[in-house]
Coordinates of C-alpha atoms in Angstrom, one line a residue:
M89 CA -55.3 10.7 -27.3
A90 CA -53.7 7.4 -26.2
S91 CA -50.0 6.6 -27.3
E92 CA -48.7 3.1 -27.8
V93 CA -46.3 1.7 -25.1
T94 CA -43.8 -0.5 -25.7
Y95 CA -41.8 -2.5 -22.8
A96 CA -38.2 -3.3 -22.7
E97 CA -35.8 -5.2 -20.6
V98 CA -32.4 -3.5 -20.6
K99 CA -28.9 -5.1 -19.8
F100 CA -25.5 -3.3 -19.7
K101 CA -22.9 -4.3 -22.2
N102 CA -19.8 -5.5 -21.2
A103 CA -17.6 -3.0 -22.7
A104 CA -16.1 -0.2 -19.9
P105 CA -18.6 2.5 -20.1
P106 CA -17.0 6.4 -19.8
P107 CA -17.4 7.7 -16.2
A108 CA -21.2 8.1 -15.0
E109 CA -22.4 6.7 -18.1
T110 CA -23.2 3.2 -19.2
K111 CA -24.2 1.8 -22.6
V112 CA -27.3 -0.2 -22.4
T113 CA -29.4 -1.9 -25.4
L114 CA -33.0 -1.1 -25.8
L115 CA -34.9 -3.6 -27.7
K116 CA -38.5 -1.9 -29.5
G117 CA -41.0 -4.3 -30.0
T118 CA -40.7 -7.8 -31.2
G119 CA -39.0 -6.6 -34.8
G120 CA -35.4 -7.0 -33.3
C121 CA -34.6 -3.4 -33.9
E122 CA -31.8 -2.2 -31.6
E123 CA -31.2 1.5 -30.4
H124 CA -27.9 2.1 -28.4
K125 CA -28.5 4.8 -25.4
A126 CA -26.8 5.6 -22.5
L127 CA -28.4 5.6 -19.1
P128 CA -26.5 7.6 -16.1
Q129 CA -26.8 5.1 -13.4
S130 CA -25.3 1.8 -12.4
S131 CA -27.6 -0.6 -11.8
A132 CA -27.1 -3.8 -14.0
E133 CA -30.5 -4.2 -15.8
W134 CA -33.5 -1.6 -16.4
H135 CA -36.7 -1.9 -17.4
C136 CA -38.0 0.7 -19.9
V137 CA -41.3 2.0 -21.3
L138 CA -41.4 3.9 -24.5
G139 CA -44.2 6.7 -24.9
R140 CA -45.0 10.0 -26.2
A141 CA -44.0 13.6 -24.8
E142 CA -45.4 16.7 -26.7
E143 CA -42.2 18.4 -27.0
K144 CA -40.0 15.4 -27.7
G145 CA -41.8 12.9 -29.7
Q146 CA -40.7 9.5 -28.7
V147 CA -39.3 9.0 -25.1
W148 CA -37.7 6.4 -23.1
T149 CA -38.8 6.3 -19.0
C150 CA -36.7 3.7 -17.5
C151 CA -36.2 2.2 -13.8
P152 CA -34.3 -0.3 -12.3
M153 CA -35.1 -3.8 -12.8
G154 CA -37.5 -4.5 -9.8
W155 CA -38.9 -1.2 -9.3
K156 CA -41.9 -0.1 -10.5
H157 CA -42.9 2.6 -12.7
F158 CA -45.4 5.3 -11.9
Q159 CA -45.3 8.9 -13.8
S160 CA -42.2 10.3 -13.4
S161 CA -40.9 8.3 -10.5
C162 CA -39.5 4.4 -9.9
Y163 CA -40.6 2.7 -6.5
Y164 CA -39.4 0.0 -4.8
F165 CA -41.1 -2.4 -2.0
S166 CA -38.9 -4.0 0.3
I167 CA -40.0 -7.7 1.2
D168 CA -37.6 -7.4 4.4
T169 CA -37.8 -5.4 7.6
M170 CA -35.8 -2.5 9.0
N171 CA -36.3 0.5 11.5
W172 CA -37.0 3.8 10.1
S173 CA -33.1 5.2 10.2
D174 CA -32.1 1.9 8.4
S175 CA -34.8 1.9 5.6
E176 CA -33.8 5.5 4.9
T177 CA -29.9 4.6 4.6
N178 CA -30.9 1.4 2.5
C179 CA -32.8 3.7 0.1
T180 CA -30.0 6.2 0.1
G181 CA -27.7 3.7 -0.7
M182 CA -29.9 2.8 -4.0
S183 CA -29.4 6.3 -4.8
S184 CA -33.3 7.1 -3.4
H185 CA -35.2 8.1 -0.5
L186 CA -38.2 7.2 1.1
V187 CA -41.1 7.7 -0.6
V188 CA -42.5 11.2 -0.6
I189 CA -46.2 10.8 -1.3
N190 CA -47.7 14.2 -3.1
T191 CA -50.9 13.3 -4.2
G192 CA -53.8 11.0 -4.1
T193 CA -53.2 9.8 -7.3
E194 CA -49.8 8.5 -6.3
Q195 CA -51.1 7.3 -2.9
D196 CA -53.6 5.3 -4.6
F197 CA -50.9 3.7 -7.2
I198 CA -48.9 2.4 -4.1
L199 CA -52.0 1.4 -2.0
N200 CA -53.2 -0.7 -5.2
W201 CA -50.1 -2.0 -5.9
I202 CA -49.2 -3.5 -2.2
K203 CA -52.8 -4.8 -2.4
R204 CA -52.4 -6.7 -6.0
T205 CA -48.9 -8.2 -5.2
V206 CA -48.9 -8.9 -1.7
T207 CA -50.8 -12.6 -1.4
S208 CA -51.0 -12.8 2.2
F209 CA -50.9 -10.3 4.9
Q210 CA -52.3 -8.9 7.7
N211 CA -51.8 -5.2 8.9
K212 CA -48.5 -4.8 7.0
N213 CA -46.5 -1.5 7.3
Y214 CA -44.5 0.3 5.0
Y215 CA -42.1 3.1 6.4
I216 CA -42.8 6.6 4.1
G217 CA -40.3 9.4 4.0
L218 CA -42.4 11.5 6.8
T219 CA -41.2 12.1 10.1
D220 CA -41.7 14.6 13.3
Q221 CA -38.2 13.4 15.0
A222 CA -37.1 17.0 14.8
Q223 CA -40.1 18.6 16.6
E224 CA -43.2 16.9 17.7
G225 CA -46.4 17.3 15.5
Q226 CA -44.0 19.0 12.9
W227 CA -44.2 16.6 10.3
H228 CA -41.4 17.0 7.6
W229 CA -40.7 14.9 4.1
V230 CA -37.1 13.5 4.1
D231 CA -36.5 15.1 0.4
Q232 CA -37.7 19.0 2.0
T233 CA -40.9 18.8 -0.2
P234 CA -43.4 21.2 2.4
Y235 CA -45.7 19.1 4.0
N236 CA -49.2 19.5 3.0
E237 CA -52.0 18.7 5.7
T238 CA -54.6 18.7 2.8
A239 CA -52.4 16.1 0.8
A240 CA -51.8 13.7 4.1
F241 CA -53.7 10.3 4.0
W242 CA -53.9 9.7 7.8
R243 CA -55.8 6.9 9.4
Q244 CA -59.1 8.6 11.8
G245 CA -57.2 9.4 15.1
E246 CA -53.8 9.7 13.5
P247 CA -51.2 10.9 13.9
S248 CA -51.2 10.5 17.5
N249 CA -48.6 12.6 17.8
S250 CA -47.4 10.9 20.9
K251 CA -43.6 11.3 22.1
M252 CA -42.9 8.0 21.1
E253 CA -44.3 7.8 17.7
N254 CA -42.2 10.4 15.3
C255 CA -42.0 8.2 12.0
A256 CA -44.9 7.4 9.3
V257 CA -45.9 4.4 7.7
M258 CA -48.6 3.1 5.0
H259 CA -50.7 0.8 7.2
V260 CA -51.8 -2.0 4.8
K261 CA -54.6 -4.8 5.2
T262 CA -56.8 -6.4 3.0
N263 CA -59.5 -3.9 3.2
A264 CA -57.6 -0.8 3.4
N265 CA -58.8 2.5 1.8
R266 CA -56.6 5.6 0.9
K267 CA -56.4 7.0 4.4
N268 CA -53.8 4.6 5.7
W269 CA -50.7 6.7 7.5
N270 CA -49.9 5.8 10.7
D271 CA -47.3 7.2 13.2
I272 CA -45.0 4.4 15.2
P273 CA -41.8 4.5 16.9
C274 CA -39.1 4.9 14.7
S275 CA -37.4 1.7 16.3
T276 CA -40.1 -0.7 15.0
T277 CA -38.7 -2.7 12.1
V278 CA -41.0 -2.9 9.1
N279 CA -41.1 -2.9 5.2
R280 CA -40.1 0.2 3.3
I281 CA -40.9 1.9 0.0
C282 CA -38.1 3.8 -1.9
E283 CA -38.8 6.4 -4.7
T284 CA -36.4 7.9 -7.4
D285 CA -36.8 10.1 -10.2
A286 CA -36.9 7.8 -13.4
T287 CA -34.5 8.2 -16.1
R288 CA -35.6 9.7 -19.3
F289 CA -34.2 10.4 -22.7

């Protein structure tokens, strides 16, 4: 059963909030109905989607402005480039981590978003949160999610497991298909994808 979805841009009020909580105003639809809620993070603006949850009725799902919402996560696609370590540090600084891809549906969402939004690119790479720096050939996600070979999307012949290639990227080109992961040297400067849990209330 399809449910109506309402989008809202959310801006913080100027009033000083209580610790770890900030007042926001959510605009529902175009009728001007305002509902005051609180979001527990410090981003200046939010993008919220109004949906339904069986157990809760209407639920707002919010991501910081500039992040893309999918299922229960928010994703940030960088336009600048960094090495793997700096990429993870950058994500951590935004209360997130390099993306952890758990399903084919999530892989498809990320790939399709990049292909839709990047107008001109040739062989563009995005760091994901997968590395075998600790032990060659033993891949680990940054958030300690167990690595599942059946939910991995390596290009044919990858990972090459070269001692010099210990960090995973999503390798995107115009005709890229679902299997597009590649291992590269962690010192390479490429784009990155950060992921954090969406805020729901």
